[in-house]
Amino acid sequence: MKKERILEIINYFENKYPVDKWVYRGIDMWPILRIYLYYNLTSISANKSIVSNEELKKNHFDCKKIKPSFFGKTLRKISSLLRILKFLYDRRVNYIFFGADSHRFWENGRYANKFFEPLISRSSIEAESVILEYDGYTNRNRYSETVVNVVDFSDMFVRLIRLFKKEKINYSFKDYNLFLNELESIFGDRLSFFSRNDLQLIVEKVYLKYKFYHLYFKNVKPKVVFYLCYYANNDVFASLAAANMLQIKTIEIQHGPITYPHPAYSQWFSIKNNAHNTLPSNFWCWDKYSENEIKKWSSGTIINTKVVGNFSLISQRHKYSNLKKDNSYFLYSLQTYPYRINDFFPTSIINLIKQLEVPWIIRLHPRDNIGKEVYDKFFERNQLTNLIEIHDAKNVPLMMDLSRTKLHFTNYSGTVLEALELNIPTVILSETGANFFKDLLDEEIIKYINSNDSNFIERVNEFYLSLPNIQLSNEVKEIVDVRIL
């Protein structure tokens, strides 16, 4: 089932049932359920694994099953309590940033957040800021004292709460059983991940973590909480609810394409004047196209939008302003799941590379699931090695690749928007991408040519030869200063 169809079905339910009333102790639960439902259904459609009930319990709550001594248990509780207290009361900060390891890239000898670091540096707020990472953090990849693995602390807090006080979660969501029955009538066994027990688990996780973030925000008193990928997990949703209820400004910073049918950014029918408190109150966008997608459903609500540009690209354009621009390569920006290597490189793409004899840069997704070694063997097997350079998006700045690009290819990467900003043409290879970027297809330098088209090579060659001698745009935005918010 296509992503568009899955979102259509979810929107049908959003219109039919009183999802805006599905609230537990002030926390709006529908955005969390909507995202959870969408991504598990798309995972099933792509034959990916889903998050099971047991994983829901294990990942967030279970302690190790080895029973320590009474003395050992007491020491562990005291140690956990001291660590949490130090985190909660350590220092006040004005700016909190929620991000993940996948938002980093290698620069100046460290993996730094490519969206947050330029903003923090431009605003000179290093001493007033903390970056809370909700995914991918390890002690080995910590690059600054201001970067914290927040999930460690929230999990620790939840375990202590459950040890000292048993929270009884009682809730009743109007028409929820009718909603679930109708869902089951459509998806049948495919909905096994979304049982009635799942709601109990989700509500419990979010509420207990909400208590942690509510306490933390009350103590540190931030002016603004910034997010990358506000829908990433229950920690992020819980923190959003806490910040919004404390009337702290919440801002989602665009990190990729904001397009239909993305469930977090398009077609919210349950939004009322006050919106959901598990959504950001502000969206900072790269461009007018992205902003317009948010405005389609947020107009008339308390949600605000603003075009601020792509902080990562702006920073790189300033840093590499003297970079030599040769425009001799084709750039291919890849996706991650559910794509496999044969999806990226069907016979039509392989033949295109061989026939045009133009060197290609293959840019791997920051969360690439295949591995450079697999690509190396694939290109060697298809006799393409001499025409291919493989670049890891976490190691090679995008600007370095774009400065060498004559023509960009992708299925639906957000690099379409970044290439457009620099006046670089793009060929969109998939129907999904054409739907994602349908508002951009009127642009002269963006062309949809499906890689399954029987005349694919001829159409690409025709588009390529028709391109004028394009010069990279020299217009560069400035990064906003958050101190004036």
Short mmCIF file of C-alpha atoms in Angstrom, two decimals, residues 14-257:
data_model
loop_
_atom_site.label_atom_id
_atom_site.label_comp_id
_atom_site.label_asym_id
_atom_site.label_seq_id
_atom_site.Cartn_x
_atom_site.Cartn_y
_atom_site.Cartn_z
CA GLU A 14 -9.05 11.83 11.87
CA ASN A 15 -12.12 13.45 10.33
CA LYS A 16 -14.56 10.81 11.57
CA TYR A 17 -13.54 10.31 15.21
CA PRO A 18 -13.10 12.88 18.04
CA VAL A 19 -9.33 12.47 18.10
CA ASP A 20 -8.85 16.03 19.37
CA LYS A 21 -10.56 14.85 22.57
CA TRP A 22 -8.15 11.95 23.11
CA VAL A 23 -6.30 13.65 25.94
CA TYR A 24 -4.64 12.14 29.00
CA ARG A 25 -3.92 14.49 31.93
CA GLY A 26 -3.66 17.40 29.55
CA ILE A 27 -1.47 15.62 26.97
CA ASP A 28 -2.88 15.44 23.43
CA MET A 29 -2.34 11.85 22.34
CA TRP A 30 -3.57 11.86 18.74
CA PRO A 31 -0.37 13.20 17.10
CA ILE A 32 1.57 10.41 18.82
CA LEU A 33 -0.90 7.73 17.73
CA ARG A 34 -1.07 9.12 14.20
CA ILE A 35 2.71 9.00 13.71
CA TYR A 36 3.02 5.58 15.35
CA LEU A 37 0.23 4.18 13.16
CA TYR A 38 1.54 5.69 9.91
CA TYR A 39 5.14 4.53 10.25
CA ASN A 40 4.25 1.02 11.34
CA LEU A 41 1.81 0.64 8.44
CA THR A 42 4.38 1.92 5.92
CA SER A 43 6.95 -0.41 7.48
CA ILE A 44 4.64 -3.37 6.97
CA SER A 45 4.04 -2.33 3.36
CA ALA A 46 7.80 -2.27 2.83
CA ASN A 47 8.32 -5.58 4.69
CA LYS A 48 10.25 -3.84 7.45
CA SER A 49 10.15 -4.77 11.10
CA ILE A 50 7.77 -2.99 13.45
CA VAL A 51 7.97 -2.06 17.11
CA SER A 52 6.36 -4.86 19.08
CA ASN A 53 4.69 -4.64 22.47
CA GLU A 54 7.66 -6.36 24.08
CA GLU A 55 10.06 -3.86 22.54
CA LEU A 56 7.89 -1.01 23.74
CA LYS A 57 8.27 -2.31 27.27
CA LYS A 58 11.91 -3.31 27.02
CA ASN A 59 13.31 -0.23 25.34
CA HIS A 60 11.98 2.14 27.94
CA PHE A 61 11.22 0.47 31.22
CA ASP A 62 12.80 -2.90 31.89
CA CYS A 63 15.71 -3.16 34.26
CA LYS A 64 18.19 -5.99 33.87
CA LYS A 65 16.80 -9.28 35.06
CA ILE A 66 19.85 -10.10 37.21
CA LYS A 67 18.80 -9.55 40.81
CA PRO A 68 21.41 -7.50 42.69
CA SER A 69 21.90 -7.65 46.44
CA PHE A 70 19.97 -5.30 48.72
CA PHE A 71 23.14 -3.23 49.15
CA GLY A 72 23.73 -3.15 45.39
CA LYS A 73 20.14 -2.13 44.68
CA THR A 74 20.33 0.65 47.25
CA LEU A 75 23.59 1.98 45.81
CA ARG A 76 22.17 1.91 42.30
CA LYS A 77 19.05 3.82 43.36
CA ILE A 78 21.11 6.44 45.18
CA SER A 79 23.48 6.79 42.22
CA SER A 80 20.58 7.17 39.78
CA LEU A 81 18.87 9.70 42.01
CA LEU A 82 22.05 11.79 42.34
CA ARG A 83 22.63 11.75 38.58
CA ILE A 84 19.05 12.86 37.89
CA LEU A 85 19.21 15.61 40.50
CA LYS A 86 22.48 16.88 39.03
CA PHE A 87 20.92 16.98 35.58
CA LEU A 88 17.69 18.63 36.71
CA TYR A 89 19.31 21.28 38.89
CA ASP A 90 22.78 21.67 37.37
CA ARG A 91 22.37 25.03 35.63
CA ARG A 92 19.83 27.26 34.02
CA VAL A 93 19.85 27.52 30.24
CA ASN A 94 17.97 29.81 27.90
CA TYR A 95 18.05 27.58 24.83
CA ILE A 96 17.45 23.84 24.62
CA PHE A 97 18.01 21.90 21.39
CA PHE A 98 16.58 18.41 20.75
CA GLY A 99 18.42 16.48 18.04
CA ALA A 100 19.88 13.10 17.11
CA ASP A 101 23.13 11.56 15.97
CA SER A 102 21.78 11.42 12.39
CA HIS A 103 21.78 15.24 12.31
CA ARG A 104 25.54 15.40 12.73
CA PHE A 105 28.33 15.54 10.21
CA TRP A 106 32.11 15.44 10.44
CA GLU A 107 33.78 18.82 10.60
CA ASN A 108 36.89 20.18 12.30
CA GLY A 109 37.69 16.83 13.85
CA ARG A 110 34.28 16.16 15.42
CA TYR A 111 30.76 15.04 14.60
CA ALA A 112 28.69 18.16 15.26
CA ASN A 113 25.01 18.92 14.72
CA LYS A 114 24.89 20.53 11.28
CA PHE A 115 21.70 22.52 11.94
CA PHE A 116 22.14 23.56 15.58
CA GLU A 117 25.84 24.42 15.67
CA PRO A 118 25.64 27.22 13.05
CA LEU A 119 22.66 28.72 14.89
CA ILE A 120 24.36 28.53 18.29
CA SER A 121 27.60 29.96 16.92
CA ARG A 122 25.89 32.79 15.02
CA SER A 123 23.92 33.79 18.11
CA SER A 124 26.90 33.40 20.50
CA ILE A 125 24.78 31.39 22.94
CA GLU A 126 27.12 28.48 23.69
CA ALA A 127 27.12 29.22 27.43
CA GLU A 128 23.32 29.50 27.48
CA SER A 129 22.56 26.31 25.55
CA VAL A 130 22.33 22.56 25.89
CA ILE A 131 21.83 19.96 23.15
CA LEU A 132 19.71 17.01 24.25
CA GLU A 133 20.15 13.99 21.99
CA TYR A 134 17.26 11.55 21.84
CA ASP A 135 18.77 8.95 19.50
CA GLY A 136 22.16 7.54 18.48
CA TYR A 137 24.19 9.02 21.34
CA THR A 138 27.15 7.15 22.80
CA ASN A 139 29.94 8.32 25.09
CA ARG A 140 32.33 7.76 22.20
CA ASN A 141 30.60 10.22 19.88
CA ARG A 142 30.06 12.99 22.42
CA TYR A 143 31.71 16.08 20.96
CA SER A 144 30.90 18.77 23.54
CA GLU A 145 30.13 19.18 27.23
CA THR A 146 26.85 20.78 26.16
CA VAL A 147 25.63 17.55 24.49
CA VAL A 148 23.61 15.24 26.74
CA ASN A 149 22.07 11.82 26.20
CA VAL A 150 18.69 12.85 27.55
CA VAL A 151 17.04 9.44 27.10
CA ASP A 152 19.40 8.00 29.72
CA PHE A 153 18.06 10.47 32.26
CA SER A 154 14.40 10.17 31.30
CA ASP A 155 14.60 6.36 31.41
CA MET A 156 16.32 6.53 34.78
CA PHE A 157 13.63 8.88 36.08
CA VAL A 158 10.87 6.53 34.89
CA ARG A 159 12.50 3.53 36.57
CA LEU A 160 12.79 5.39 39.86
CA ILE A 161 9.19 6.59 39.68
CA ARG A 162 8.03 3.04 39.07
CA LEU A 163 10.11 1.75 41.98
CA PHE A 164 8.86 4.26 44.53
CA LYS A 165 5.37 4.96 43.25
CA LYS A 166 3.14 2.79 41.12
CA GLU A 167 1.30 5.04 38.68
CA LYS A 168 -2.12 3.71 37.77
CA ILE A 169 -2.93 4.88 34.27
CA ASN A 170 -6.68 5.15 33.81
CA TYR A 171 -8.01 6.69 30.64
CA SER A 172 -11.06 6.60 28.44
CA PHE A 173 -10.90 7.91 24.89
CA LYS A 174 -14.31 8.48 23.35
CA ASP A 175 -15.07 6.07 20.48
CA TYR A 176 -11.55 4.62 20.60
CA ASN A 177 -12.83 1.04 20.46
CA LEU A 178 -14.99 1.89 17.44
CA PHE A 179 -11.95 3.49 15.82
CA LEU A 180 -9.84 0.41 16.48
CA ASN A 181 -12.53 -1.98 15.21
CA GLU A 182 -12.81 -0.06 11.95
CA LEU A 183 -9.03 0.01 11.58
CA GLU A 184 -8.94 -3.75 12.06
CA SER A 185 -11.64 -4.21 9.42
CA ILE A 186 -9.33 -2.51 6.89
CA PHE A 187 -5.91 -3.83 7.86
CA GLY A 188 -6.73 -7.14 9.57
CA ASP A 189 -3.68 -9.05 10.79
CA ARG A 190 -1.41 -6.25 9.64
CA LEU A 191 -2.69 -4.24 12.60
CA SER A 192 -1.38 -6.71 15.20
CA PHE A 193 1.12 -4.08 16.39
CA PHE A 194 -1.73 -1.70 17.29
CA SER A 195 -3.65 -3.73 19.85
CA ARG A 196 -5.67 -2.26 22.69
CA ASN A 197 -2.69 -2.87 24.97
CA ASP A 198 -0.53 -0.64 22.79
CA LEU A 199 -2.50 2.43 23.78
CA GLN A 200 -1.88 1.63 27.45
CA LEU A 201 1.86 1.37 26.80
CA ILE A 202 2.02 4.58 24.78
CA VAL A 203 -0.01 6.61 27.28
CA GLU A 204 2.08 5.33 30.18
CA LYS A 205 5.42 6.05 28.49
CA VAL A 206 4.49 9.52 27.37
CA TYR A 207 2.93 10.56 30.67
CA LEU A 208 5.85 9.42 32.84
CA LYS A 209 8.37 11.06 30.54
CA TYR A 210 6.22 14.19 30.42
CA LYS A 211 6.62 14.43 34.22
CA PHE A 212 10.40 14.29 33.79
CA TYR A 213 10.51 17.06 31.17
CA HIS A 214 7.99 19.20 33.02
CA LEU A 215 10.20 19.12 36.11
CA TYR A 216 13.34 19.77 34.05
CA PHE A 217 11.89 22.75 32.18
CA LYS A 218 10.48 24.25 35.38
CA ASN A 219 13.95 24.15 36.91
CA VAL A 220 16.10 25.34 34.01
CA LYS A 221 13.51 27.87 32.73
CA PRO A 222 14.44 27.95 29.01
CA LYS A 223 13.19 30.73 26.74
CA VAL A 224 12.98 28.47 23.68
CA VAL A 225 13.10 24.75 22.96
CA PHE A 226 14.24 23.87 19.41
CA TYR A 227 13.53 20.56 17.71
CA LEU A 228 14.78 18.55 14.77
CA CYS A 229 12.26 15.85 13.86
CA TYR A 230 9.67 16.59 16.55
CA TYR A 231 7.89 13.29 15.86
CA ALA A 232 10.94 11.07 16.41
CA ASN A 233 9.93 9.25 19.60
CA ASN A 234 8.02 9.49 22.84
CA ASP A 235 10.74 11.49 24.59
CA VAL A 236 10.36 14.26 22.04
CA PHE A 237 6.56 14.22 22.17
CA ALA A 238 6.62 14.26 25.99
CA SER A 239 9.01 17.21 26.04
CA LEU A 240 6.81 19.10 23.58
CA ALA A 241 3.77 18.64 25.79
CA ALA A 242 5.72 19.81 28.84
CA ALA A 243 7.17 22.88 27.11
CA ASN A 244 3.87 23.92 25.55
CA MET A 245 1.99 23.53 28.83
CA LEU A 246 4.60 25.71 30.53
CA GLN A 247 4.12 28.26 27.71
CA ILE A 248 7.72 27.93 26.53
CA LYS A 249 8.20 28.70 22.84
CA THR A 250 8.70 25.49 20.82
CA ILE A 251 10.27 25.63 17.35
CA GLU A 252 10.68 22.83 14.82
CA ILE A 253 13.67 23.51 12.54
CA GLN A 254 13.32 21.93 9.11
CA HIS A 255 15.81 19.10 8.56
CA GLY A 256 14.46 17.55 5.32
CA PRO A 257 11.57 17.80 2.87
#
